[in-house]
């Protein structure tokens, strides 16, 4: 049994079968990549996992509990954090405040009307947030406005915010999309470090094969809403069906 | 001090000093001088400054922090006023129960309105709140006449039960008081040709405003306040960070409704009357203007905005053509008449025009409101450190 078990999930948008009959098992403490051509249904699948979409059929179990029908914040509190394609951070807030929020969410839960404590005097939380900023190498930027950071740093902050919650499953949707080579490599290094240092399961959607083959221990290839094959990176590289459906195109394009 | 850091303690002390000394500060011109008409240090207007200050401080907790633009907050003001009036009719003319009940009743009503309106966001939320307020106004005017007094409104009457107060002496009328100290009573102090008025009602309202302001500072600096700013900044990230934004927004809505109720209760405590027009949509719009004009999301902005609008409404509107002619009398007749003709549309009844122009200029050039203006001026004077003042000051009003 994997930590995440997706069974027979289907999702239809009007006349379009975005997800056909998806079965997927993600083993604990592995990095599992989901690849596939544009429109394959990767983001749709991810949206099902985090509660943004409710599938028409099938079940999604996380750690033995169903996530279906739960709100995104509830699923997050179960231990699933999500990194978005374009970094989603609190642009109007300082970098430190951005980090304080997930720390409060982790300790105090989904809603706590604590209007009479000064947040900067909550030593436990502030120390935790500052330690996370150190780990992300962004302690110097703590008082900067988050919106003013580079895209690479916003991504870094977003990943750090997710990690502050100590999730058991981290979902990343094209974390390096639109990044320059250097930023991409930094992100790869950061993710490698995360997987080495923590007990965490990572599921990553990615177009960039360099990223996929640097990180993934298992790969699922999705095409037209159904998984084509699932195997180790080495096997996937040589798989004729995969080359046909996906890798061939992508390598021509590159 | 008071659980605040140094910066915010100083801000609170400054505001406390300004409100306590307001009778001096607002009356800088000697009686009888040409400038005396610009004096704002009379009780009625000073009370309005602080009461609308409270209204705007509360509104800002919702709008400035979460970005949810309510167009119906006058309803809570009105409900608070009616509740306070009924306390004065049924219990006592002492303002304490009246004010306390106005906060509670407005809080409950805002819980209902917020619970329904917050199912939507953006413009739909604004329209829902507007609809609620206009419904309340219409009800107060018609169906609910037995409770609201309809068109005539309500005043304390001699024959009201007032079970806690003893019978009034013959010929006496019920007067709002604080344990016997009447709201309308004033102490006047004349120094040379200056006249300063210290009014009980004003000081009661001013203390209420200081408490409100202090609470707002606490909320701004709390994790709760940060969550409210997070809602405005990125609700998506918030929900995917395990936080339920709904109860946060509803709590902000109810808190701001209670502030509005307090303002409504204080109005009744000052002038012992209430009418449905207090809930009209223009009154809801006014608090939006005050907050944006002063600086949404800043601590002091809403108070400044409220003060500015109330000053203009009461002072600018009193300037008439005759006064203009006096001002420009030193000029040759032709130029005098020309100037008067040019200025005239902007004063007296035309003060709305001036307000509209100022509002437009502020929104276009100072999206952070008067507070941003103040910060820019301050920065000109002390170039050395780019002032990390109120970090809230940087937030621009929600679109
Ligand atoms: N909310 C929606 N409403 C209607 N159609 C949708 C919706 N979301 C996705 N689709 C469609 O479903 C299909 C799968 O989309 P999805 O975004 O999951 O693909 P993807 O694999 O993530 O592609 P990409 O690599 O381009 O990100 C596409 O054809 C898309 O147009
Ligand atoms: Mg996608």
XYZ file of C-alpha atoms and ligand atoms in Angstrom:
685
model
C 0.000 0.000 0.000
C 1.359 3.360 -0.993
C 0.806 6.484 1.025
C -1.334 7.740 -1.849
C -3.695 5.363 -3.628
C -5.656 6.610 -6.612
C -8.207 4.104 -7.909
C -10.294 4.297 -11.090
C -10.480 8.076 -11.012
C -12.356 9.653 -13.893
C -13.156 13.305 -14.544
C -15.108 14.731 -17.420
C -15.321 18.390 -18.453
C -18.372 18.624 -20.671
C -17.562 16.457 -23.640
C -13.926 16.047 -22.709
C -12.760 13.040 -20.727
C -9.849 14.746 -18.944
C -9.141 11.715 -16.777
C -10.155 8.279 -18.023
C -9.487 5.574 -15.518
C -6.508 6.560 -13.463
C -4.887 4.124 -11.090
C -1.816 5.306 -9.295
C 0.042 4.219 -6.219
C 2.730 6.434 -4.713
C 5.022 4.635 -2.278
C 6.014 6.376 0.946
C 9.291 8.311 0.944
C 9.809 8.157 -2.806
C 9.861 10.752 -5.533
C 7.210 9.894 -8.062
C 7.060 11.847 -11.315
C 3.997 12.154 -13.488
C 4.784 13.077 -17.058
C 2.767 13.308 -20.217
C 2.060 15.557 -23.177
C 0.104 18.817 -22.875
C -3.512 18.237 -21.991
C -2.819 14.733 -20.716
C -4.687 15.510 -17.492
C -1.745 15.891 -15.125
C -2.906 19.111 -13.503
C -6.456 17.798 -13.390
C -5.229 14.788 -11.452
C -3.328 17.024 -9.069
C -6.407 19.196 -8.556
C -8.337 16.075 -7.634
C -5.693 15.142 -5.079
C -5.837 18.511 -3.298
C -9.601 18.859 -3.303
C -9.855 21.583 -5.906
C -11.794 19.223 -8.186
C -14.093 16.363 -7.262
C -13.763 13.391 -9.625
C -16.805 11.791 -11.241
C -15.697 8.286 -10.350
C -13.088 6.485 -8.307
C -11.429 6.982 -4.955
C -8.374 8.769 -3.594
C -6.920 7.490 -0.353
C -4.175 9.272 1.527
C -2.619 7.322 4.352
C -5.653 5.047 4.447
C -8.181 7.909 4.579
C -10.320 9.160 1.736
C -9.664 12.732 0.627
C -12.702 12.987 -1.602
C -15.275 15.539 -0.547
C -12.882 17.293 1.780
C -12.046 20.979 1.403
C -8.540 21.942 0.258
C -7.632 23.229 3.721
C -8.759 19.966 5.308
C -6.702 17.917 2.885
C -3.735 20.133 3.605
C -4.198 19.578 7.326
C -4.092 15.831 6.614
C -0.538 16.296 5.400
C -0.651 17.120 1.692
C 0.986 20.377 0.580
C 0.934 21.751 -2.908
C 3.321 23.915 -4.890
C 1.704 25.703 -7.813
C 2.819 26.168 -11.391
C 3.168 29.910 -10.846
C 4.423 30.483 -7.299
C 1.507 31.286 -5.010
C 2.781 33.314 -2.074
C 1.433 36.238 -0.046
C 2.767 39.067 -2.179
C 1.668 41.898 0.129
C 3.335 40.373 3.166
C 6.968 40.236 4.192
C 9.011 37.095 3.600
C 9.007 36.353 7.321
C 5.246 36.782 7.554
C 4.866 34.438 4.597
C 6.723 31.846 6.604
C 4.844 32.574 9.850
C 1.497 31.727 8.303
C 2.159 28.024 7.585
C 3.830 27.739 11.001
C 0.667 29.038 12.667
C -1.467 26.819 10.437
C 0.561 23.785 11.470
C 0.393 24.469 15.194
C -2.996 26.158 15.625
C -5.076 24.490 12.931
C -7.465 25.837 10.331
C -8.946 28.660 12.393
C -7.837 30.277 15.643
C -9.182 33.728 16.524
C -6.049 34.732 18.437
C -6.490 38.456 18.042
C -4.813 39.431 21.294
C -1.327 38.067 21.046
C 1.438 39.877 19.263
C 2.575 37.506 16.541
C 6.215 38.519 16.826
C 6.165 37.660 20.526
C 5.158 34.082 19.854
C 8.746 32.907 20.182
C 8.069 29.302 19.286
C 6.493 30.225 15.962
C 8.924 33.007 15.100
C 11.912 30.775 15.781
C 10.445 28.023 13.674
C 9.793 30.437 10.797
C 13.280 31.900 11.012
C 14.829 28.470 11.066
C 12.886 27.546 7.918
C 14.107 30.744 6.246
C 17.674 29.796 7.166
C 17.174 26.383 5.649
C 15.871 27.972 2.482
C 18.816 30.378 2.444
C 16.562 33.392 2.536
C 17.052 34.697 6.058
C 18.560 37.926 4.703
C 15.389 38.678 2.817
C 13.159 38.247 5.869
C 11.876 41.817 5.912
C 11.512 42.206 2.157
C 8.151 42.377 0.548
C 7.562 38.914 -0.913
C 6.232 40.314 -4.186
C 9.584 41.938 -4.960
C 11.527 38.660 -5.087
C 12.718 36.913 -8.226
C 10.672 34.052 -9.550
C 13.275 31.540 -8.435
C 13.163 32.902 -4.896
C 9.398 32.978 -4.849
C 9.437 29.299 -5.777
C 11.966 28.669 -3.043
C 9.840 30.504 -0.520
C 6.731 28.633 -1.604
C 8.476 25.291 -1.188
C 9.769 26.421 2.197
C 6.256 27.443 3.255
C 5.000 23.992 2.307
C 7.840 22.312 4.207
C 7.162 24.408 7.308
C 3.980 22.437 7.659
C 5.952 19.202 7.688
C 3.744 17.591 5.058
C 3.953 13.869 4.413
C 3.203 14.336 0.746
C 4.475 17.270 -1.273
C 2.851 17.842 -4.670
C 4.612 19.977 -7.233
C 3.035 21.104 -10.511
C 5.783 21.959 -12.990
C 7.972 23.621 -10.366
C 10.552 24.720 -12.917
C 8.203 25.929 -15.654
C 9.406 29.212 -17.088
C 12.645 29.164 -15.101
C 16.100 29.901 -16.406
C 18.610 27.005 -16.399
C 20.360 28.214 -13.273
C 17.105 28.540 -11.336
C 16.025 25.126 -12.563
C 19.244 23.553 -11.314
C 18.871 25.308 -7.982
C 15.384 23.921 -7.664
C 16.616 20.408 -8.500
C 19.293 20.703 -5.828
C 16.767 22.000 -3.317
C 14.377 19.126 -3.989
C 17.197 16.577 -3.801
C 18.216 18.020 -0.467
C 14.638 17.909 0.771
C 14.215 14.273 -0.165
C 17.543 13.322 1.421
C 16.970 15.161 4.671
C 13.308 14.478 5.367
C 10.793 11.715 5.586
C 8.689 13.011 2.776
C 6.960 11.678 -0.282
C 7.151 13.862 -3.357
C 4.894 13.691 -6.382
C 6.032 15.938 -9.180
C 4.523 16.895 -12.510
C 7.185 18.043 -14.909
C 7.799 18.636 -18.593
C 11.508 19.105 -18.251
C 13.061 15.623 -18.644
C 16.287 16.815 -17.076
C 14.399 17.557 -13.870
C 12.426 14.325 -14.035
C 15.434 12.077 -14.528
C 17.462 13.899 -11.889
C 14.874 13.320 -9.195
C 12.342 10.623 -9.865
C 12.535 7.105 -8.536
C 9.353 6.112 -10.309
C 7.620 7.628 -13.276
C 4.030 7.398 -14.440
C 3.329 8.417 -18.010
C -0.118 9.859 -18.525
C -1.625 10.273 -21.991
C -5.148 11.377 -22.784
C -6.248 10.941 -19.230
C -5.013 7.391 -18.685
C -1.724 6.061 -17.367
C 0.263 4.513 -20.181
C 3.064 2.925 -18.181
C 4.574 3.174 -14.764
C 8.172 2.167 -14.140
C 11.661 3.206 -13.046
C 13.353 6.052 -14.922
C 15.721 3.697 -16.766
C 12.911 1.564 -18.086
C 10.843 4.610 -19.021
C 13.697 6.084 -21.041
C 13.794 3.066 -23.330
C 10.096 2.314 -23.456
C 8.825 2.366 -27.046
C 5.264 3.396 -26.147
C 6.573 6.320 -24.127
C 8.925 7.479 -26.836
C 6.037 7.437 -29.226
C 3.580 9.216 -26.956
C 5.778 11.707 -25.330
C 9.520 11.638 -25.203
C 10.008 11.665 -28.953
C 8.062 14.898 -29.321
C 9.672 16.510 -26.354
C 13.188 15.692 -27.478
C 12.506 17.014 -30.959
C 11.246 20.190 -29.444
C 14.237 20.590 -27.168
C 3.371 49.338 27.230
C -0.172 47.851 27.088
C 1.318 44.812 25.367
C 2.386 46.926 22.402
C 5.851 47.493 21.002
C 7.474 50.909 21.228
C 6.339 52.180 17.864
C 2.703 51.351 18.478
C 2.770 52.583 22.076
C 3.976 55.924 20.759
C 1.269 55.985 18.143
C -1.382 55.238 20.757
C -0.038 57.909 23.112
C 0.047 60.443 20.296
C -3.549 59.736 19.345
C -4.538 59.859 23.023
C -2.868 63.247 23.434
C -4.491 64.625 20.306
C -7.988 63.491 21.276
C -7.678 64.682 24.875
C -6.375 68.074 23.797
C -8.734 68.356 20.850
C -10.740 71.225 22.375
C -7.529 73.309 22.190
C -6.122 71.957 18.969
C -9.334 72.361 17.015
C -9.917 75.923 18.240
C -6.747 77.717 17.193
C -8.448 80.953 16.153
C -9.684 83.610 18.602
C -13.425 84.170 18.847
C -14.734 86.925 16.639
C -11.750 86.841 14.300
C -12.292 86.253 10.609
C -10.766 82.816 10.929
C -13.030 81.711 13.788
C -15.337 80.015 11.330
C -12.581 77.445 10.755
C -12.623 76.463 14.400
C -13.864 72.923 14.807
C -13.582 72.715 18.570
C -17.279 72.735 19.374
C -18.821 69.649 21.019
C -21.159 68.582 18.259
C -18.436 68.399 15.625
C -15.766 66.964 17.920
C -18.160 64.173 18.865
C -18.730 63.438 15.213
C -14.975 63.287 14.570
C -14.418 60.542 17.098
C -17.644 58.638 16.451
C -17.039 58.445 12.726
C -13.436 57.665 13.560
C -14.669 54.558 15.404
C -16.934 53.650 12.500
C -14.034 53.917 10.051
C -11.535 52.091 12.286
C -13.931 49.153 12.401
C -14.704 49.283 8.712
C -10.994 49.208 8.004
C -10.600 45.939 9.915
C -12.822 44.339 7.316
C -11.969 46.305 4.188
C -8.402 47.340 4.887
C -7.245 43.936 6.051
C -9.314 41.374 4.157
C -10.126 43.511 1.106
C -13.834 42.652 1.336
C -15.646 45.872 0.434
C -18.908 46.113 2.354
C -21.418 48.639 1.079
C -23.835 48.116 3.906
C -22.087 48.998 7.116
C -24.484 51.826 7.896
C -27.048 49.114 8.653
C -25.009 48.053 11.679
C -24.622 51.656 12.728
C -28.379 52.090 12.521
C -29.167 48.859 14.336
C -26.755 49.869 17.079
C -28.501 53.226 17.353
C -31.971 51.695 17.658
C -30.740 49.214 20.243
C -29.178 51.997 22.304
C -32.341 54.070 22.052
C -34.445 51.197 23.348
C -32.126 50.785 26.300
C -32.676 54.461 27.059
C -36.401 54.023 26.776
C -36.692 50.809 28.743
C -33.813 50.741 31.215
C -32.050 53.962 31.963
C -30.722 57.150 30.450
C -27.272 56.081 31.599
C -25.273 55.584 28.397
C -23.361 52.492 29.526
C -26.120 49.884 28.987
C -27.136 51.653 25.791
C -23.622 51.486 24.363
C -23.007 47.916 25.502
C -26.238 46.658 23.986
C -25.642 48.547 20.738
C -22.382 46.627 20.295
C -23.973 43.254 21.047
C -27.024 43.741 18.835
C -24.980 45.060 15.911
C -22.609 42.123 16.362
C -25.454 39.623 16.150
C -26.972 41.329 13.138
C -23.620 41.449 11.366
C -23.151 37.751 12.095
C -26.332 37.056 10.150
C -25.577 39.453 7.294
C -21.953 38.352 7.091
C -22.806 34.680 7.167
C -25.002 35.131 4.106
C -23.020 37.782 2.213
C -19.672 36.042 2.622
C -20.881 33.184 0.462
C -19.772 35.438 -2.350
C -16.712 37.588 -2.816
C -15.759 40.636 -4.846
C -18.525 42.731 -6.352
C -21.218 40.177 -5.465
C -20.317 40.445 -1.812
C -20.540 44.241 -2.012
C -23.932 44.062 -3.690
C -25.264 41.621 -1.097
C -24.235 43.883 1.762
C -25.757 46.863 -0.035
C -28.990 44.932 -0.521
C -29.107 44.033 3.156
C -28.556 47.606 4.219
C -31.211 48.968 1.900
C -33.645 46.315 3.088
C -32.935 47.306 6.679
C -33.486 50.936 5.780
C -36.762 50.166 4.023
C -37.959 47.991 6.906
C -37.063 50.621 9.473
C -39.049 53.145 7.464
C -42.159 51.044 7.023
C -42.972 47.645 8.470
C -40.917 48.022 11.601
C -42.376 51.409 12.525
C -43.498 50.145 15.961
C -39.836 49.488 16.795
C -38.124 52.191 14.787
C -40.573 55.034 14.874
C -40.674 54.989 11.055
C -40.254 58.407 9.469
C -40.179 60.334 12.699
C -37.601 58.086 14.334
C -37.262 57.705 18.076
C -36.519 59.970 21.029
C -36.710 59.273 24.742
C -40.146 60.264 25.974
C -41.288 61.271 29.440
C -43.702 58.359 29.665
C -41.087 55.691 28.777
C -40.812 53.047 31.530
C -37.037 53.419 32.236
C -37.229 50.912 35.014
C -33.821 51.665 36.503
C -34.245 55.449 36.658
C -36.300 57.183 39.307
C -39.227 59.324 38.225
C -38.254 62.637 36.667
C -39.049 65.839 38.457
C -41.875 67.867 37.016
C -40.803 69.750 33.905
C -37.538 67.829 33.573
C -36.765 65.953 30.367
C -34.820 62.696 30.082
C -31.163 63.402 29.451
C -28.436 60.989 28.492
C -25.874 60.751 31.264
C -22.980 58.793 32.642
C -23.919 58.065 36.247
C -25.512 61.473 36.521
C -22.988 63.386 34.488
C -24.976 64.734 31.554
C -23.607 64.218 28.051
C -24.591 67.709 26.989
C -22.923 69.480 29.882
C -19.781 71.387 29.075
C -17.151 73.327 30.863
C -16.129 76.477 29.061
C -12.809 78.115 29.574
C -12.003 81.446 28.008
C -8.434 82.559 27.733
C -8.070 86.028 26.306
C -10.265 86.005 23.243
C -10.106 82.236 22.903
C -12.933 80.048 24.088
C -12.384 76.351 24.750
C -15.251 73.942 25.375
C -14.812 70.690 27.287
C -17.868 68.571 26.751
C -18.715 65.418 28.719
C -20.187 63.661 25.691
C -17.081 64.329 23.678
C -14.818 62.850 26.308
C -16.989 59.761 26.661
C -16.854 59.245 22.893
C -13.134 60.016 22.823
C -12.382 57.377 25.434
C -14.443 54.892 23.429
C -12.431 55.801 20.349
C -9.128 55.336 22.138
C -10.209 51.891 23.315
C -11.347 51.068 19.783
C -8.063 52.276 18.371
C -6.103 50.250 20.897
C -8.077 47.114 20.020
C -7.442 47.754 16.340
C -3.694 47.947 16.976
C -3.838 44.661 18.843
C -5.773 43.035 16.009
C -3.380 44.408 13.379
C -0.382 42.940 15.167
C -1.924 39.591 16.005
C -1.711 36.339 14.044
C -5.428 36.825 13.420
C -4.755 40.193 11.768
C -2.005 38.656 9.660
C -4.425 35.965 8.486
C -6.842 38.698 7.451
C -4.114 40.336 5.393
C -3.298 36.923 3.946
C -6.901 36.621 2.761
C -6.557 39.871 0.863
C -3.178 38.911 -0.510
C -3.814 35.366 -1.735
C -6.827 33.401 -0.675
C -5.803 30.426 -2.791
C -2.486 30.022 -1.023
C -4.246 30.451 2.274
C -6.656 27.586 1.606
C -3.813 25.369 0.430
C -1.922 26.215 3.616
C -4.498 24.476 5.728
C -6.340 27.625 6.765
C -10.069 28.056 6.513
C -10.539 31.603 5.282
C -14.327 31.628 5.861
C -14.401 31.986 9.658
C -11.559 34.520 9.514
C -13.491 36.731 7.137
C -16.700 36.286 9.104
C -14.923 37.195 12.343
C -13.529 40.338 10.701
C -17.003 41.173 9.436
C -18.565 40.780 12.859
C -15.829 42.789 14.581
C -16.294 45.634 12.129
C -20.061 45.365 12.595
C -19.575 45.726 16.351
C -17.450 48.821 15.830
C -20.263 50.239 13.680
C -22.747 49.374 16.415
C -20.606 51.160 18.985
C -20.529 54.231 16.761
C -24.320 54.061 16.427
C -24.764 53.674 20.173
C -22.535 56.664 20.837
C -24.506 58.790 18.385
C -27.633 58.094 20.409
C -25.763 58.776 23.626
C -24.810 62.213 22.246
C -28.008 63.456 20.640
C -30.679 61.030 21.982
C -32.393 60.540 18.662
C -32.330 58.110 15.800
C -33.934 57.869 12.375
C -33.838 55.426 9.517
C -31.759 57.752 7.319
C -28.776 56.696 9.422
C -28.881 53.406 7.489
C -29.245 54.923 4.014
C -26.730 53.728 1.455
C -24.990 57.096 1.294
C -23.994 56.597 4.923
C -22.462 53.240 4.000
C -20.635 54.892 1.122
C -19.324 57.636 3.379
C -17.358 55.244 5.562
C -15.841 53.692 2.441
C -14.695 57.155 1.358
C -13.292 57.912 4.804
C -11.273 54.716 4.879
C -9.862 55.028 1.376
C -9.205 58.749 1.744
C -7.236 58.231 4.939
C -5.513 55.047 3.837
C -7.131 51.613 3.829
C -5.164 49.014 5.742
C -3.333 51.610 7.828
C -4.030 52.153 11.500
C -4.460 55.886 11.654
C -5.738 56.445 8.104
C -9.430 55.818 8.732
C -9.427 58.273 11.647
C -7.805 60.940 9.485
C -10.230 60.257 6.657
C -13.211 60.505 8.993
C -11.888 63.752 10.442
C -11.248 65.275 7.052
C -14.671 64.455 5.657
C -16.529 65.589 8.760
C -14.491 68.801 8.866
C -15.314 69.586 5.274
C -18.957 68.687 5.708
C -19.339 71.016 8.662
C -16.886 73.824 7.988
C -16.534 74.111 4.222
C -20.280 73.920 3.853
C -20.754 76.989 6.035
C -18.700 79.293 3.856
C -21.045 81.342 1.729
C -20.787 84.026 -0.913
C -20.721 86.892 1.540
C -17.740 85.392 3.330
C -15.943 84.921 0.018
C -16.518 88.576 -0.851
C -15.018 89.542 2.484
C -11.929 87.449 1.793
C -11.359 88.847 -1.639
C -12.461 92.377 -0.748
C -8.894 93.718 -0.993
C -8.877 92.971 -4.719
C -10.253 95.229 -7.453
C -13.986 94.627 -7.868
C -13.766 92.849 -11.238
C -11.151 90.360 -10.076
C -12.948 89.937 -6.770
C -16.162 88.971 -8.505
C -14.326 86.671 -10.879
C -12.537 84.872 -8.055
C -15.709 84.571 -6.020
C -17.490 83.145 -9.052
C -14.683 80.647 -9.552
C -14.421 79.522 -5.948
C -18.118 79.588 -5.182
C -19.032 76.191 -6.744
C -16.551 74.487 -4.440
C -17.784 75.807 -1.110
C -21.049 75.917 0.774
C -23.365 73.340 -0.706
C -20.652 72.605 -3.229
C -18.399 71.003 -0.646
C -19.249 67.607 -2.117
C -17.587 68.740 -5.317
C -14.396 69.602 -3.459
C -14.546 66.305 -1.607
C -15.007 64.429 -4.880
C -12.000 66.171 -6.411
C -9.818 65.492 -3.386
C -10.948 61.884 -3.392
C -10.053 61.493 -7.052
C -6.661 63.075 -6.558
C -5.916 60.845 -3.585
C -6.966 57.653 -5.322
C -4.942 58.493 -8.428
C -1.808 59.950 -6.881
C -1.812 58.573 -3.343
C -3.341 55.113 -3.449
C -2.258 54.695 0.174
C -4.391 57.680 1.155
C -3.464 60.595 3.404
C -1.162 58.287 5.359
C 0.906 57.668 2.256
C 0.976 61.412 1.660
C 2.253 61.898 5.191
C 4.879 59.219 4.730
C 6.112 60.791 1.515
C 6.443 64.171 3.174
C 8.216 62.594 6.153
C 10.617 60.869 3.787
C 11.476 64.197 2.152
C 12.525 65.547 5.519
C 14.525 62.604 6.794
C 16.229 61.051 3.834
C 18.552 58.933 5.916
C 16.367 55.940 6.604
C 13.649 54.988 4.136
C 11.274 54.557 7.082
C 9.876 51.146 7.716
C 6.966 52.818 9.506
C 3.649 51.122 9.404
C 4.272 48.188 7.099
C 0.533 48.366 6.646
C 0.966 51.757 5.077
C 2.303 50.127 1.974
C -0.815 48.163 1.248
C -2.882 49.737 -1.431
C -6.639 49.689 -1.160
C -8.210 46.628 -2.710
C -9.273 46.974 -6.293
N -11.690 23.412 -15.435
C -11.660 22.858 -16.685
N -12.756 22.965 -17.482
C -12.752 22.387 -18.701
N -11.721 21.742 -19.238
C -10.615 21.609 -18.491
C -10.522 22.171 -17.179
N -9.296 21.891 -16.669
C -8.645 21.208 -17.632
N -9.434 21.026 -18.714
C -9.072 20.273 -19.912
O -8.704 18.977 -19.508
C -7.585 18.529 -20.238
C -6.466 18.158 -19.301
O -5.961 19.346 -18.756
P -4.761 19.420 -17.726
O -4.579 20.829 -17.345
O -4.993 18.449 -16.660
O -3.550 18.940 -18.631
P -2.008 18.883 -18.264
O -1.596 17.478 -18.453
O -1.759 19.502 -16.959
O -1.410 19.758 -19.421
P -0.167 20.777 -19.385
O 1.026 19.931 -19.547
O -0.421 21.641 -20.543
O -0.207 21.495 -18.086
C -7.202 19.638 -21.212
O -7.764 19.357 -22.469
C -7.853 20.847 -20.595
O -8.222 21.773 -21.592
Mg -0.755 21.341 -16.200
